[in-house]
Tab-separated table of C-alpha atoms in Angstrom:
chain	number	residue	atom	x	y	z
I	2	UNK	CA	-148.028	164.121	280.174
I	3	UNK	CA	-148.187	167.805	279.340
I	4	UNK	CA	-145.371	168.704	281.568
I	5	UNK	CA	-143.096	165.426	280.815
I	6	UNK	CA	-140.173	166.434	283.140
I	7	UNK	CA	-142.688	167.759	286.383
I	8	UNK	CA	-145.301	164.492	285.097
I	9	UNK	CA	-142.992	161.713	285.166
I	10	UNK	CA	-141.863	162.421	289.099
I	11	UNK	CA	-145.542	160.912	290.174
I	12	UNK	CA	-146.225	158.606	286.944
I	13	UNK	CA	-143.021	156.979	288.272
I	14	UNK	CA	-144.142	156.929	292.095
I	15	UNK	CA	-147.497	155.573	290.874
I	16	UNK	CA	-146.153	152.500	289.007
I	17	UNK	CA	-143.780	151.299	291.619
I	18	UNK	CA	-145.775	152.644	295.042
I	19	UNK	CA	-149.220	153.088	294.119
I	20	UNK	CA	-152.238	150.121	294.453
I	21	UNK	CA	-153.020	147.743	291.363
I	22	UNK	CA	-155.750	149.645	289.779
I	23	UNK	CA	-153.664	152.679	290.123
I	24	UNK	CA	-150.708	151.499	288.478
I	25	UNK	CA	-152.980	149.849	285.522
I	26	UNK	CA	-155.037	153.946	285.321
I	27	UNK	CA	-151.513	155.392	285.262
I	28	UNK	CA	-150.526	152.518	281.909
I	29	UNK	CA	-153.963	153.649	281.039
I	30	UNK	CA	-153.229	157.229	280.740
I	31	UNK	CA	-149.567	157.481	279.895
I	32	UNK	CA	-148.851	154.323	277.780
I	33	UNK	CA	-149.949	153.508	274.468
I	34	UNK	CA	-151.105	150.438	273.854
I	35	UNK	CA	-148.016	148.819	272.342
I	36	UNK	CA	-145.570	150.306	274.221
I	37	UNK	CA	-142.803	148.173	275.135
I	38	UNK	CA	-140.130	147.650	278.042
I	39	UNK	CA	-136.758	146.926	278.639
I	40	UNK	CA	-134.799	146.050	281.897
I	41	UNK	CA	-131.641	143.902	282.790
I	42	UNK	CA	-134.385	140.816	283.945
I	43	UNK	CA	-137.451	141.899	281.513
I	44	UNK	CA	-138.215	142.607	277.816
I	45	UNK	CA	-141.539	143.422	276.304
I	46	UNK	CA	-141.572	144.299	272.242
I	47	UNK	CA	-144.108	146.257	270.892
I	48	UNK	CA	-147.224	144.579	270.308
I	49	UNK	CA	-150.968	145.444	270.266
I	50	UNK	CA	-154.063	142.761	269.787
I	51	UNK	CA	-152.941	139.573	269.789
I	52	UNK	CA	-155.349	136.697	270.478
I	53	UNK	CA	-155.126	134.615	273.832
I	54	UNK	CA	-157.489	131.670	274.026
I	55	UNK	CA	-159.015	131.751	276.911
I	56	UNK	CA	-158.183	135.065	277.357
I	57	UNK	CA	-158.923	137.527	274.648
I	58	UNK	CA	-157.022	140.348	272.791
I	59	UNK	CA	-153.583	141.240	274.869
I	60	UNK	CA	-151.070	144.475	274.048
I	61	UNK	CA	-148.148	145.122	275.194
I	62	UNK	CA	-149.192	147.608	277.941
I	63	UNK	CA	-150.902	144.861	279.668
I	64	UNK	CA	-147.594	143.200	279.700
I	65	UNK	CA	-146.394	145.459	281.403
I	66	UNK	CA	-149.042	145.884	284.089
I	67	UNK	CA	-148.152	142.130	285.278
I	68	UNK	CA	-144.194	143.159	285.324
I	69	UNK	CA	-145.304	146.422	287.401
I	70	UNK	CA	-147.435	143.889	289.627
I	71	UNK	CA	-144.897	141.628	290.177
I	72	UNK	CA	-142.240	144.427	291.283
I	73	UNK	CA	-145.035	145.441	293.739
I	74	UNK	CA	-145.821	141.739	295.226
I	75	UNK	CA	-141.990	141.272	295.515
I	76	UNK	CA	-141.364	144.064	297.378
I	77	UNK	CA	-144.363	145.483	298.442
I	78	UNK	CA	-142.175	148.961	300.711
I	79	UNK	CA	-140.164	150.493	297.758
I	80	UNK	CA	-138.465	153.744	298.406
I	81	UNK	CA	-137.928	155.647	295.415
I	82	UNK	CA	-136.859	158.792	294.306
I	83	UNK	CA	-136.694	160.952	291.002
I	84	UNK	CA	-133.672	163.018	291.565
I	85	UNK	CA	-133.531	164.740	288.220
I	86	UNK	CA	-135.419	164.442	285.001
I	87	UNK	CA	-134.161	166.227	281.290
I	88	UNK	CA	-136.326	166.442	278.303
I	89	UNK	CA	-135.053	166.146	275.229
I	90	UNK	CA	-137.618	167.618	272.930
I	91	UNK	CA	-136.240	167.051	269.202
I	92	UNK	CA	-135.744	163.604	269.915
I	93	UNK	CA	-138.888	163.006	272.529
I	94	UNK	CA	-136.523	162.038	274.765
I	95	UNK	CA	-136.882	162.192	278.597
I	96	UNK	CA	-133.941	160.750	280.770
I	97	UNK	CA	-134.961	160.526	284.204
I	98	UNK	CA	-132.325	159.503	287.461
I	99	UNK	CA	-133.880	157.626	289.930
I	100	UNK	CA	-132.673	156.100	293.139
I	101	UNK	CA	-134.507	153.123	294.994
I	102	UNK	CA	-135.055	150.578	297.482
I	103	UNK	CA	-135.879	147.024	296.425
I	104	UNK	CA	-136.188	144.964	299.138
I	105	UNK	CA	-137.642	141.158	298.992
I	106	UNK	CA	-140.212	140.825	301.645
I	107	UNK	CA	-139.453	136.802	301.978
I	108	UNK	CA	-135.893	137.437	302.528
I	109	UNK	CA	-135.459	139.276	306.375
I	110	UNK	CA	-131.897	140.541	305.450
I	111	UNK	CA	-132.342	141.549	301.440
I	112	UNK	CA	-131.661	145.188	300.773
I	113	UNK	CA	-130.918	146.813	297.479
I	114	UNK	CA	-130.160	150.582	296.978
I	115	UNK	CA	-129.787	150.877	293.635
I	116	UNK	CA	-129.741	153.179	291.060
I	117	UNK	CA	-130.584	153.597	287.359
I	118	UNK	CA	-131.136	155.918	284.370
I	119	UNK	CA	-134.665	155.557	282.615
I	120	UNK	CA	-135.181	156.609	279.361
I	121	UNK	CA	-138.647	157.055	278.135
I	122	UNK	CA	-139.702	157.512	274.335
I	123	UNK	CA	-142.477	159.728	274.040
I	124	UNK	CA	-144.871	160.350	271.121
I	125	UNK	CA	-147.035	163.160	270.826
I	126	UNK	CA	-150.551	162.097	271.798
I	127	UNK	CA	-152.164	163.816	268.899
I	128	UNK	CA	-149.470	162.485	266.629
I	129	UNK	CA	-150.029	158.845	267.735
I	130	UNK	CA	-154.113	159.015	267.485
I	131	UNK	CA	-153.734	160.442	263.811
I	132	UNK	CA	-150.996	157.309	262.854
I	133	UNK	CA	-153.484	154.941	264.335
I	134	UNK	CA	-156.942	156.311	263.580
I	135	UNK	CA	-159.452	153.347	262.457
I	136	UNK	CA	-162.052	155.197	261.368
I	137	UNK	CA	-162.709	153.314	259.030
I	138	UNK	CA	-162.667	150.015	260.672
I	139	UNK	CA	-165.052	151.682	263.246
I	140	UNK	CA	-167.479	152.752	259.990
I	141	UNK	CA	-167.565	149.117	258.884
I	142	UNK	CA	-168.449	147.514	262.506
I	143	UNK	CA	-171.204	149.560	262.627
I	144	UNK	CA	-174.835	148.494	261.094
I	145	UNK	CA	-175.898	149.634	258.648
I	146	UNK	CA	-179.330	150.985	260.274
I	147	UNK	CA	-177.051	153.284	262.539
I	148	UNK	CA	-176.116	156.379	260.644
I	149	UNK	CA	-172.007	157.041	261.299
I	150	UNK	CA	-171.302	160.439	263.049
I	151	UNK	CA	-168.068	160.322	260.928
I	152	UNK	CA	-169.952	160.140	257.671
I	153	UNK	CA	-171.608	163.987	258.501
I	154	UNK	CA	-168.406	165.051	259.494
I	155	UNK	CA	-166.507	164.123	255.942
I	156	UNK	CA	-169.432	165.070	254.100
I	157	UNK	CA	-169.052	168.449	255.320
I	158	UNK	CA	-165.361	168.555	255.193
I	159	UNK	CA	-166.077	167.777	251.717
I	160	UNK	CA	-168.272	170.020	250.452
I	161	UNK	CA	-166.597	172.726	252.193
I	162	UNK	CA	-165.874	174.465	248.785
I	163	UNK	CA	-169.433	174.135	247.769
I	164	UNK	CA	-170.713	175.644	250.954
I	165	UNK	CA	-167.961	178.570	250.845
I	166	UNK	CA	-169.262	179.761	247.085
I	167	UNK	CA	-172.866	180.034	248.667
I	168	UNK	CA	-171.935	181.771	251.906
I	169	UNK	CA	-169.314	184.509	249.668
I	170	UNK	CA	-166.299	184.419	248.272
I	171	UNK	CA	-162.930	182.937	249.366
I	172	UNK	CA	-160.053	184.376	251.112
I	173	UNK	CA	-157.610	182.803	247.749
I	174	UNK	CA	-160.230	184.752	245.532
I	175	UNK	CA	-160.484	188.070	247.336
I	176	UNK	CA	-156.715	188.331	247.710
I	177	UNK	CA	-156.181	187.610	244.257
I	178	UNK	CA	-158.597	190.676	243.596
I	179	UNK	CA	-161.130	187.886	241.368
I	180	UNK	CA	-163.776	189.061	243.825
I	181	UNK	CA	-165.079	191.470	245.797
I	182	UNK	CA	-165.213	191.172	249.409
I	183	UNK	CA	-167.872	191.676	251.828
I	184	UNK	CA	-168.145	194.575	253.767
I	185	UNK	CA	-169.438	194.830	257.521
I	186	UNK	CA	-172.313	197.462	258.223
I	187	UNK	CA	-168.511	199.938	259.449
I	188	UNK	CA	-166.850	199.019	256.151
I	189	UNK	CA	-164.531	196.746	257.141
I	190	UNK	CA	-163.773	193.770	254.311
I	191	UNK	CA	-165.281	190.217	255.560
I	192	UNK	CA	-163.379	187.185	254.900
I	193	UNK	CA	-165.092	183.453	255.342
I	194	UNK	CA	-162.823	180.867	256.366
I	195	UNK	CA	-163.806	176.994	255.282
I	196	UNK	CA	-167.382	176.325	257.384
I	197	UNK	CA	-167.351	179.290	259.035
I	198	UNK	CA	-169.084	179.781	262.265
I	199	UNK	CA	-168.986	183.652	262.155
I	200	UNK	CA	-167.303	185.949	259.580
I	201	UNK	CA	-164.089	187.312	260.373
I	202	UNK	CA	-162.958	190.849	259.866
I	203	UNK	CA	-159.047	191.095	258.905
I	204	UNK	CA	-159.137	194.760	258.363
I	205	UNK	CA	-158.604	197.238	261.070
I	206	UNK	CA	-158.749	193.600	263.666
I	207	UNK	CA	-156.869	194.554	267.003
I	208	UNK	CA	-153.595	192.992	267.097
I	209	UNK	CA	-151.501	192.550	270.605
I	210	UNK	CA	-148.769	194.603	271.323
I	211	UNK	CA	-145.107	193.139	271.164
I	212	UNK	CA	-144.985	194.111	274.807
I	213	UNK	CA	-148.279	192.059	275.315
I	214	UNK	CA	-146.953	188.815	273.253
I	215	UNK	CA	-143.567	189.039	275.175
I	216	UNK	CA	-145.625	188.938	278.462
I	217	UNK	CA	-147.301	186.199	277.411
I	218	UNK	CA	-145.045	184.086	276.370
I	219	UNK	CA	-143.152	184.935	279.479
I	220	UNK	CA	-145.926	183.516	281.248
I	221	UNK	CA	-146.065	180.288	278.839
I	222	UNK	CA	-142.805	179.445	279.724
I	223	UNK	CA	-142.759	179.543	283.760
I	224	UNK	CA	-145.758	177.886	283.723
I	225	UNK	CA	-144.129	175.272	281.457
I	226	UNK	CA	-145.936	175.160	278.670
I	227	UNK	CA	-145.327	173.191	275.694
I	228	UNK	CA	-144.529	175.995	272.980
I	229	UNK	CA	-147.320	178.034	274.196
I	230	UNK	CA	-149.622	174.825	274.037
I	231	UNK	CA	-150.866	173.240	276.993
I	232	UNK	CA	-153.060	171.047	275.208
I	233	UNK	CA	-150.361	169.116	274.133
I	234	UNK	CA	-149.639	166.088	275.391
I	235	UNK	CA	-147.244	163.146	275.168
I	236	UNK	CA	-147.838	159.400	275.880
I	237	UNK	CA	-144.859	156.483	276.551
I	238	UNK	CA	-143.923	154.509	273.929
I	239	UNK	CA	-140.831	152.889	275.262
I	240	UNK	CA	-139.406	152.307	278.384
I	241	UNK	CA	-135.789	151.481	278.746
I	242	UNK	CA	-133.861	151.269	282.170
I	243	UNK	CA	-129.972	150.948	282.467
I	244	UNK	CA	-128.195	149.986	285.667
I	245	UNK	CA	-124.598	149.576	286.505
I	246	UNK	CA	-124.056	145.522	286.601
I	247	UNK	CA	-123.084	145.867	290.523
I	248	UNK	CA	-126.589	147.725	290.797
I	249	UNK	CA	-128.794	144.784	289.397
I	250	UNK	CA	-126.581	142.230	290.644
I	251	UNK	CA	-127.910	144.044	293.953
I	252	UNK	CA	-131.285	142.189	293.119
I	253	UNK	CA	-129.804	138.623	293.050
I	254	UNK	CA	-127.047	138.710	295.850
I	255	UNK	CA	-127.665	141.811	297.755
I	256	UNK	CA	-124.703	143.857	298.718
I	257	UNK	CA	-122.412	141.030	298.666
I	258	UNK	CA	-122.811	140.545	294.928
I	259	UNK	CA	-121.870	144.361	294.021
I	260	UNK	CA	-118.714	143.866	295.955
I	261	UNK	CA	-117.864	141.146	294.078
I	262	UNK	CA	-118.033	142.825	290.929
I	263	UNK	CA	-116.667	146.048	292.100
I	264	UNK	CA	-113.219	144.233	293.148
I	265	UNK	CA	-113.442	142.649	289.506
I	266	UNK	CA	-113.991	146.038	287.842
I	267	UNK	CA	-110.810	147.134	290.054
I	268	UNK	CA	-108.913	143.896	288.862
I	269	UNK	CA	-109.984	144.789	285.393
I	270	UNK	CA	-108.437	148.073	285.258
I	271	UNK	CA	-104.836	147.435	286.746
I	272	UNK	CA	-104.669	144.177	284.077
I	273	UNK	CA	-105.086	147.821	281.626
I	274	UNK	CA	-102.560	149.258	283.215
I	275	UNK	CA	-100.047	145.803	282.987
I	276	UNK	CA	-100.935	145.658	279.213
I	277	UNK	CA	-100.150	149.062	278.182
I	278	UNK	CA	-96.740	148.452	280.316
I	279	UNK	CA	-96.090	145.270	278.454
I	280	UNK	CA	-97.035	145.493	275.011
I	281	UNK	CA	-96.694	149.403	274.553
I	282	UNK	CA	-92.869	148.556	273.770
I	283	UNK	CA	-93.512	146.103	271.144
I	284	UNK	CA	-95.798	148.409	269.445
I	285	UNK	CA	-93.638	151.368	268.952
I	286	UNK	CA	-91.301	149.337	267.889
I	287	UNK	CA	-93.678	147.990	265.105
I	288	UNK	CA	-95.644	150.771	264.481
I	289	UNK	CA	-93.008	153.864	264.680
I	290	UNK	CA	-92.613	155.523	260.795
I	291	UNK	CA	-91.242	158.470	259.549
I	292	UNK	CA	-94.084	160.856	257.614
I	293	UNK	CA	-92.031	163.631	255.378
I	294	UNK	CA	-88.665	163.264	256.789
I	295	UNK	CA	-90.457	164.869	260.451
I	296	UNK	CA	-89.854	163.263	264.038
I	297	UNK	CA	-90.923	159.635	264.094
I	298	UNK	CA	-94.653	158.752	265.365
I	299	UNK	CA	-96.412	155.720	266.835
I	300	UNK	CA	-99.198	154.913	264.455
């Protein structure tokens, strides 16, 4: 997701609405592989290649496909709605309200309007291919009469200093003053960055104006870009939902099953009340001490 709280509205409406092979593109795209999931009736922990026999390598994300399946085949009309979604970026955080629907299609009268808080982990995509890059696994599956694209590319990374000293000197060298720079057929000082493409003036470059930066980033954030990056993307790693216990009890028993619970949370809170009324005495009594001679307190 680039834009994680517009995103999730139809990644959400996908999974629960949308046709099997366009909830398992939407896992595809916005899951890892070993994400994992967490409901009041579900739990799948993070996991990635394990061995079925008969079956083959299974993750976590396909996991969750079946759960996502299930939902549908159980109730195949779900209303849904996001009603508000906040992202918390320093922890990768994005809490999302939804309200929904569930309704059993084998049971005429079954109707639950529930609701519930998701909370989805997110991990920058870029972040999570660089903690799980195989590279090298990839280098050793392939044979050995196939020449690796990755070997040219770390071959060039490096001899990148070897390469520099024959195209002129470095930017460290010439801003010590150890060498003298290049000059363009104007004058201006040439710098060469590591494999550079084209050489780079840094003397005399335009530069934007503060007016022209403040405009821009103006722009970056209505349009909602991340820091000024809309290449950057996040990808699910966890998926956690939290209902009130009279919401999922909607699942089992309906409506008559929340009532039930609500007149125990009632009960619950007027046996508070009769507790404070009849122990509160006994407490003062033990707990009341002077501190410096002052008025006594309850401790």
């Amino acid at each position: 997701m680039e834009h994680p709280v517009k995103d999730v509205r139809r990644v959400i409406r996908t999974l629960c609405q949308g046709s099997p092979q366009e909830q398992g593109e939407t896992l595809e795209r916005y899951f890892t592989p070993s994400a994992s999931f967490v409901h009041p009736f579900c739990r799948v922990p993070h996991f990635d290649k394990i061995y079925i026999p008969g079956y083959g390598f299974l993750n976590s994300r396909e996991l969750i496909q079946y759960i996502y399946k299930w939902y549908k085949i159980l109730s195949p009309k779900i209303d849904i709605e996001v009603e508000s979604a906040v992202f918390d970026q320093r922890l990768s955080l994005l809490y999302v309200n939804i309200a929904q629907t569930f309704s059993i299609w084998f049971l005429p009268f079954h109707k639950s309007p529930v609701r519930l808080v998701s909370v989805l982990h997110l991990v920058p995509e870029d972040e999570f291919n660089n903690n799980n890059n195989d590279s090298g696994n990839l280098r050793r599956r392939l044979p050995s009469n196939i020449k690796n694209p990755l070997s040219k590319q770390e071959a060039d990374d490096n001899d990148s200093d070897y390469s520099d000293s024959l195209e002129g000197p470095s930017y460290a060298s010439v801003a010590a003053g150890d060498a003298t720079p290049e000059k363009t057929e104007e004058g201006i000082p040439v710098v060469h960055p590591p494999n550079p493409s084209s050489p780079v003036a840094v003397e005399n470059a335009p530069v934007a104006s503060s007016s022209a930066r403040a405009s821009g980033e103006a722009e970056r954030l209505v349009n909602g870009d991340n820091n000024g990056n809309s290449s950057k993307r996040y990808l699910i790693t966890k998926q956690e939902d939290f209902y009130q216990v009279n919401d999922f009890l909607k699942f089992l028993f309906s409506s008559p099953g929340a009532w039930v619970w609500y007149a125990i949370q009632v009960w619950n809170s007027i046996l508070c009340v009769v507790g404070v009324v009849l122990f509160e005495p006994l407490i003062r009594a033990l707990g009341i001490r002077r501190e410096g001679g002052g008025k006594p307190k309850w401790t």
